[in-house]
Coordinates of C-alpha atoms in Angstrom, one line a residue:
X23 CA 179.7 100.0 13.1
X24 CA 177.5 101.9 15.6
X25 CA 176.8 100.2 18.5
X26 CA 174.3 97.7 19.2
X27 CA 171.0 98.6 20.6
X28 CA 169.0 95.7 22.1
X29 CA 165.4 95.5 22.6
X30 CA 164.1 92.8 25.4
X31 CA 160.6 92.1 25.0
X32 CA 159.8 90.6 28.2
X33 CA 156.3 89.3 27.8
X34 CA 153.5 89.7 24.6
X35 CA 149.9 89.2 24.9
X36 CA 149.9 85.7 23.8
X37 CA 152.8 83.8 25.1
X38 CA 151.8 81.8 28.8
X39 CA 153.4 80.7 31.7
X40 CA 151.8 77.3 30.6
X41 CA 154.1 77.3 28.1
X42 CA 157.1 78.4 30.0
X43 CA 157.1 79.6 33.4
X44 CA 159.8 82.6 33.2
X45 CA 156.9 84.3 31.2
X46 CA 156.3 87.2 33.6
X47 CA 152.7 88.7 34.6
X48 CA 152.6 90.4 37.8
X49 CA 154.4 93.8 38.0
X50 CA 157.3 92.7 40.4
X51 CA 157.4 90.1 37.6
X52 CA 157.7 92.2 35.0
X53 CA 160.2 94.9 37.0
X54 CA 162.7 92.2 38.3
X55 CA 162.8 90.8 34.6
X56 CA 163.4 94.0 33.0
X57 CA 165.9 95.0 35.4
X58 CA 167.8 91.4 34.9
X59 CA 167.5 92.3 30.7
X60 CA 168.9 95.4 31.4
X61 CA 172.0 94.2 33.3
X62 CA 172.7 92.0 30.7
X63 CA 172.8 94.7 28.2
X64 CA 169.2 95.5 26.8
X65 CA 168.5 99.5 26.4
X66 CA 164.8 99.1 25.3
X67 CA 161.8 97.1 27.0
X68 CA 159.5 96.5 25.0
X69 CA 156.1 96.3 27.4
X70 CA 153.0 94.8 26.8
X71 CA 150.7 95.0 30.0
X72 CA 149.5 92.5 31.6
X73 CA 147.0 91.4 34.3
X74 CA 148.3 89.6 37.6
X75 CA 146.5 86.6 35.9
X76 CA 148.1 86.8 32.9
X77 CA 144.9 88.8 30.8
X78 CA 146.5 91.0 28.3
X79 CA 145.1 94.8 28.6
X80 CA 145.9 98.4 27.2
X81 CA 144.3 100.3 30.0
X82 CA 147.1 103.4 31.1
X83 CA 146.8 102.4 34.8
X84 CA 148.2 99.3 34.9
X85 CA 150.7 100.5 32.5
X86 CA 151.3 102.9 34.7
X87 CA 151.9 100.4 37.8
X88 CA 153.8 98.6 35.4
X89 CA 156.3 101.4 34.0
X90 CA 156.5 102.7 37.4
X91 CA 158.1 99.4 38.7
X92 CA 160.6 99.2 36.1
X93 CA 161.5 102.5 36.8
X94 CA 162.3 102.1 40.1
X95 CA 165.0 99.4 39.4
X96 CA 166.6 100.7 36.1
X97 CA 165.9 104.6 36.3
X98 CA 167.2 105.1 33.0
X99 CA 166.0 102.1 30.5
X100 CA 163.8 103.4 27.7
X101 CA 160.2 101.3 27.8
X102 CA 158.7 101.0 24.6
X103 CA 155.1 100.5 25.1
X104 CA 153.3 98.6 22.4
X105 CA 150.1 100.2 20.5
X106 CA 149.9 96.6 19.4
X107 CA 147.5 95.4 22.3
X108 CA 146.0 91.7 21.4
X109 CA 143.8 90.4 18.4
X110 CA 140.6 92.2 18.5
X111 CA 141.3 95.5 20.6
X112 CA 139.7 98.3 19.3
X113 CA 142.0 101.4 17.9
X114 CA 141.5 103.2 20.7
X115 CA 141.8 100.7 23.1
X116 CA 145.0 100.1 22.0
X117 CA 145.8 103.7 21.8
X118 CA 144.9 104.0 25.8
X119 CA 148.3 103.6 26.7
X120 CA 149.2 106.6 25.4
X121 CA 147.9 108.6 27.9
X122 CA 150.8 107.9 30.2
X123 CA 153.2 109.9 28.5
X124 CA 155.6 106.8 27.1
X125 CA 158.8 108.0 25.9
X126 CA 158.8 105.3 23.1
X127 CA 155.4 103.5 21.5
X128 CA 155.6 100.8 18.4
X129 CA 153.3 101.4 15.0
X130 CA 152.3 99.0 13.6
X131 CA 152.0 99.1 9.8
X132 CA 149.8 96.6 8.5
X133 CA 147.5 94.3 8.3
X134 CA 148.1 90.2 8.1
X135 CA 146.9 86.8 9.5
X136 CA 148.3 86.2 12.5
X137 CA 147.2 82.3 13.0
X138 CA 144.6 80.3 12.8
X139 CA 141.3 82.4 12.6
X140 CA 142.9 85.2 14.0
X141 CA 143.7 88.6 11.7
X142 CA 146.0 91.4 13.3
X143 CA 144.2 94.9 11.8
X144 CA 146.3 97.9 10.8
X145 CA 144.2 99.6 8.3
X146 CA 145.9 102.7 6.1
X147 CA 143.3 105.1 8.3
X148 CA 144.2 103.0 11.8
X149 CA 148.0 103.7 10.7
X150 CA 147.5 107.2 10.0
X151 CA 145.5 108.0 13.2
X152 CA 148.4 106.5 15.3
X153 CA 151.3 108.4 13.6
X154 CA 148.9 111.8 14.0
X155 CA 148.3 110.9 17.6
X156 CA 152.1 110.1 18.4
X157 CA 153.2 112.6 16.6
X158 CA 151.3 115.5 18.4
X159 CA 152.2 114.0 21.7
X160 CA 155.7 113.8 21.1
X161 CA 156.0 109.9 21.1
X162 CA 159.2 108.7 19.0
X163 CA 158.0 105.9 17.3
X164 CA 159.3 102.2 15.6
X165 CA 157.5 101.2 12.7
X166 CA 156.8 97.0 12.5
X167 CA 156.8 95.6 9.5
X168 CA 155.9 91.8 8.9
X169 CA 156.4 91.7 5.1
X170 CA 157.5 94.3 2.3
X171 CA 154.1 96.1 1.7
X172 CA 153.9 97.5 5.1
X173 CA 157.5 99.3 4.5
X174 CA 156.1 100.5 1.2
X175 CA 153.2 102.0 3.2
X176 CA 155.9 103.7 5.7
X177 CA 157.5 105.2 2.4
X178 CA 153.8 106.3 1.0
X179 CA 153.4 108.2 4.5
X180 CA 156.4 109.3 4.8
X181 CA 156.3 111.2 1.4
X182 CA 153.0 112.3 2.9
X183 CA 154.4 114.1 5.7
X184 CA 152.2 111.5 8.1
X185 CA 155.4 109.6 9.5
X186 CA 157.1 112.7 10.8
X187 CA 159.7 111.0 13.5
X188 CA 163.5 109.5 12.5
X189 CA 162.8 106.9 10.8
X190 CA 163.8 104.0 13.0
X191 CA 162.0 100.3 11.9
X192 CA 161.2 96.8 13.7
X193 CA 161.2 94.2 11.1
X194 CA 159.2 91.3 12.8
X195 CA 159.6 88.2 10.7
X196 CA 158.5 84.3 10.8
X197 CA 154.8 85.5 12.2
X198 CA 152.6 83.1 10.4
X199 CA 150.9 85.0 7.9
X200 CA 153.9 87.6 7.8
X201 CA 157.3 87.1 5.6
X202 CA 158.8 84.0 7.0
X203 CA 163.0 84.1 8.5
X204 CA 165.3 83.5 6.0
X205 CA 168.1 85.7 5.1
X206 CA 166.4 86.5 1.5
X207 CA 163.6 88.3 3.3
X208 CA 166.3 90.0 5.9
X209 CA 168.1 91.0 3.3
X210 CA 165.1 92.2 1.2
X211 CA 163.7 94.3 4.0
X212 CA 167.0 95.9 4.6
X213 CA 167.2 97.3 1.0
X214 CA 163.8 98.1 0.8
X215 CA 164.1 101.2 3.7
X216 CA 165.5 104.7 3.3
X217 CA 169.2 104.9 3.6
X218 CA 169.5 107.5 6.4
X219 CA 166.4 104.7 8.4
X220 CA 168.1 102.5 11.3
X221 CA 166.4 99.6 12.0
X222 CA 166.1 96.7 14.4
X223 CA 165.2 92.9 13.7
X224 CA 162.8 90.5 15.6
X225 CA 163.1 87.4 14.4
X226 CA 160.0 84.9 16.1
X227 CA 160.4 81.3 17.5
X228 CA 163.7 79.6 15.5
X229 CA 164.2 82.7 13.6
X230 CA 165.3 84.8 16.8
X231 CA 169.1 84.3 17.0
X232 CA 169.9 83.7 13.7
X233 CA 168.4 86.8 12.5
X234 CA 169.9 88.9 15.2
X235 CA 173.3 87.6 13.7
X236 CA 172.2 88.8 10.7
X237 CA 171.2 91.6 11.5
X238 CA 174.5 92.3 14.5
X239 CA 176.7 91.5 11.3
X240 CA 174.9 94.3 9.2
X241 CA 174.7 97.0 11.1
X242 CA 171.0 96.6 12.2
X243 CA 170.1 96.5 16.2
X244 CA 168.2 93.0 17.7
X245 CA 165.2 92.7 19.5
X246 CA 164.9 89.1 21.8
X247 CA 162.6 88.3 24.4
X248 CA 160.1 85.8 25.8
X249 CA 157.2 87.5 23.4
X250 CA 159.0 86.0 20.5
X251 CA 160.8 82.8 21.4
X252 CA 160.8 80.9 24.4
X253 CA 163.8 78.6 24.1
X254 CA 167.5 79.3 24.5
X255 CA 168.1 76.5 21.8
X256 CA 166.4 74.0 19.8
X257 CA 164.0 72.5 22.2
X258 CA 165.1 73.6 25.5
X259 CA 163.0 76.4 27.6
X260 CA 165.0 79.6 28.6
X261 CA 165.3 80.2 31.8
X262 CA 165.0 84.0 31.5
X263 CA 164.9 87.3 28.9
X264 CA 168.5 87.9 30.7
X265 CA 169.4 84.4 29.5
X266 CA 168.0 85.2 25.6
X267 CA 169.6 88.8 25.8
X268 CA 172.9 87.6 27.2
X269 CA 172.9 85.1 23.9
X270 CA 172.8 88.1 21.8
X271 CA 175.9 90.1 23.9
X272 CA 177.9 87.2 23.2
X273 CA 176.9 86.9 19.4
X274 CA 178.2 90.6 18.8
X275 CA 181.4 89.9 20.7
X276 CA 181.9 88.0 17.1
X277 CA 181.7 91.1 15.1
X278 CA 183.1 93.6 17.8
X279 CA 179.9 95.3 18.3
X280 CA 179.7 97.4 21.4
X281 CA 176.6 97.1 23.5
X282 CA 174.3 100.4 23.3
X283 CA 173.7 102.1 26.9
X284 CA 170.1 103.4 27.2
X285 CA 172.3 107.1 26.7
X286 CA 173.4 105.5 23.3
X287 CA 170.4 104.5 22.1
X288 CA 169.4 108.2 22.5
X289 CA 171.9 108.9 20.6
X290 CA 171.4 106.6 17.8
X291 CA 167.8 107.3 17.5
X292 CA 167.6 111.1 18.1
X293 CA 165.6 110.7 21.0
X294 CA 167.6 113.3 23.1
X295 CA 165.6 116.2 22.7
X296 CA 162.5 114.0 23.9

């Protein structure tokens, strides 16, 4: 199998340190806990920006601050910056990021619920205006997917010509009002992408490590990280994204998958032109 790439998302918009303190805000935060990911074998952060106080925002400066610091201490760590943003960005504000440059971005694919009142909006135009706008800056991209009908969008725009990059996927699963964890939907996902796709799995809350087995034992790549779970096992609190990612090292060990470098991950995802 090819090796494993692993994706540490280090902080979300939503997650506090109210709910567990390792969640990291400030940029030395955010630096010093991508740096520890990285040592433990993650090749992609995936970066959400944050204010000091813990405020989620898109603006490209304090991305900038943000990227910079991470930078410094792992010089050659791919950040993924998310288009994502928080419930109730505009498109545009979302897209601001984009104006650092960002070697990597996520697109989101669709629409769903995402809790409670709240309702996380990717319409067909909003998708389409993303791709365009990574595309002509040269931003490889990984499509999330919460449930089935965003891949079969990906596949519409693909035969379209509107998602251009390789096609490289994020399936983000047991999101309330997404597809829920279990290894039907995993499985279902999988089979549902083009053959020469890779793709990567997120599994939120209890879903995380079992679907990065899953996903480890298939072939697929794992993303882990305080954004999407904040316990190390049922009911007690990680102590770090290091800690979650070092869980996943040790999973592939079992099936004798090699741990991606950020030069592999290139590789893998035909990035090294970028």
């Amino acid at each position: 199998m090819e090796k494993l790439i692993i994706t540490c998302a280090i902080t979300g918009a939503e997650v506090t340190k109210e709910i567990n303190e390792a969640v990291p805000y400030t940029a030395e935060e955010m630096a010093e806990s991508a740096y520890q990911a990285y040592l433990a074998g993650a090749s992609i952060i995936h970066l959400h920006a944050r204010e000091d106080d813990g405020t989620p925002t898109q603006d490209k400066n304090r991305f900038k601050v943000l990227i910079d610091a991470i930078k410094a201490k792992c010089p050659d760590v791919i950040i993924q910056v998310s288009t994502g943003g928080a419930v109730g960005m505009t498109p545009d504000e979302r897209l601001d990021v984009l104006n650092v440059n960002p070697e990597m971005a996520t697109l989101d694919c669709g629409t769903l619920n995402f809790g409670g009142d709240d309702i996380f909006v990717n319409t067909e135009n909003d998708i389409k205006y993303f791709a365009e706008k990574m595309n002509n800056l040269g931003v490889r991209y990984e499509m999330e997917c919460f449930e089935k009908g965003h891949i079969d969008t990906t596949l519409r725009f693909i035969k379209k010509g509107i998602i251009q990059n390789h096609l490289h996927y994020s399936f983000v699963l047991g999101v309330r009002g997404g597809m829920t964890g279990e290894e039907r939907d995993f499985l279902f996902l999988k089979d549902s992408i083009p053959s020469n796709a890779t793709y990567s799995v997120a599994g939120i809350g209890r879903y995380e490590f079992s679907l990065a087995e899953l996903s480890i034992k298939h072939g697929g790549h794992v993303r882990v990280g305080l954004e999407d779970n904040i316990y190390i096992e049922k009911g007690v609190l990680t102590k770090s994204n290091r800690e979650l990612v070092e869980k996943v090292v040790k999973i592939a060990k079992k099936y004798n998958r090699e741990i991606a470098t950020p030069q592999d991950t290139r590789r893998i995802l035909e990035m090294e032109n970028k």
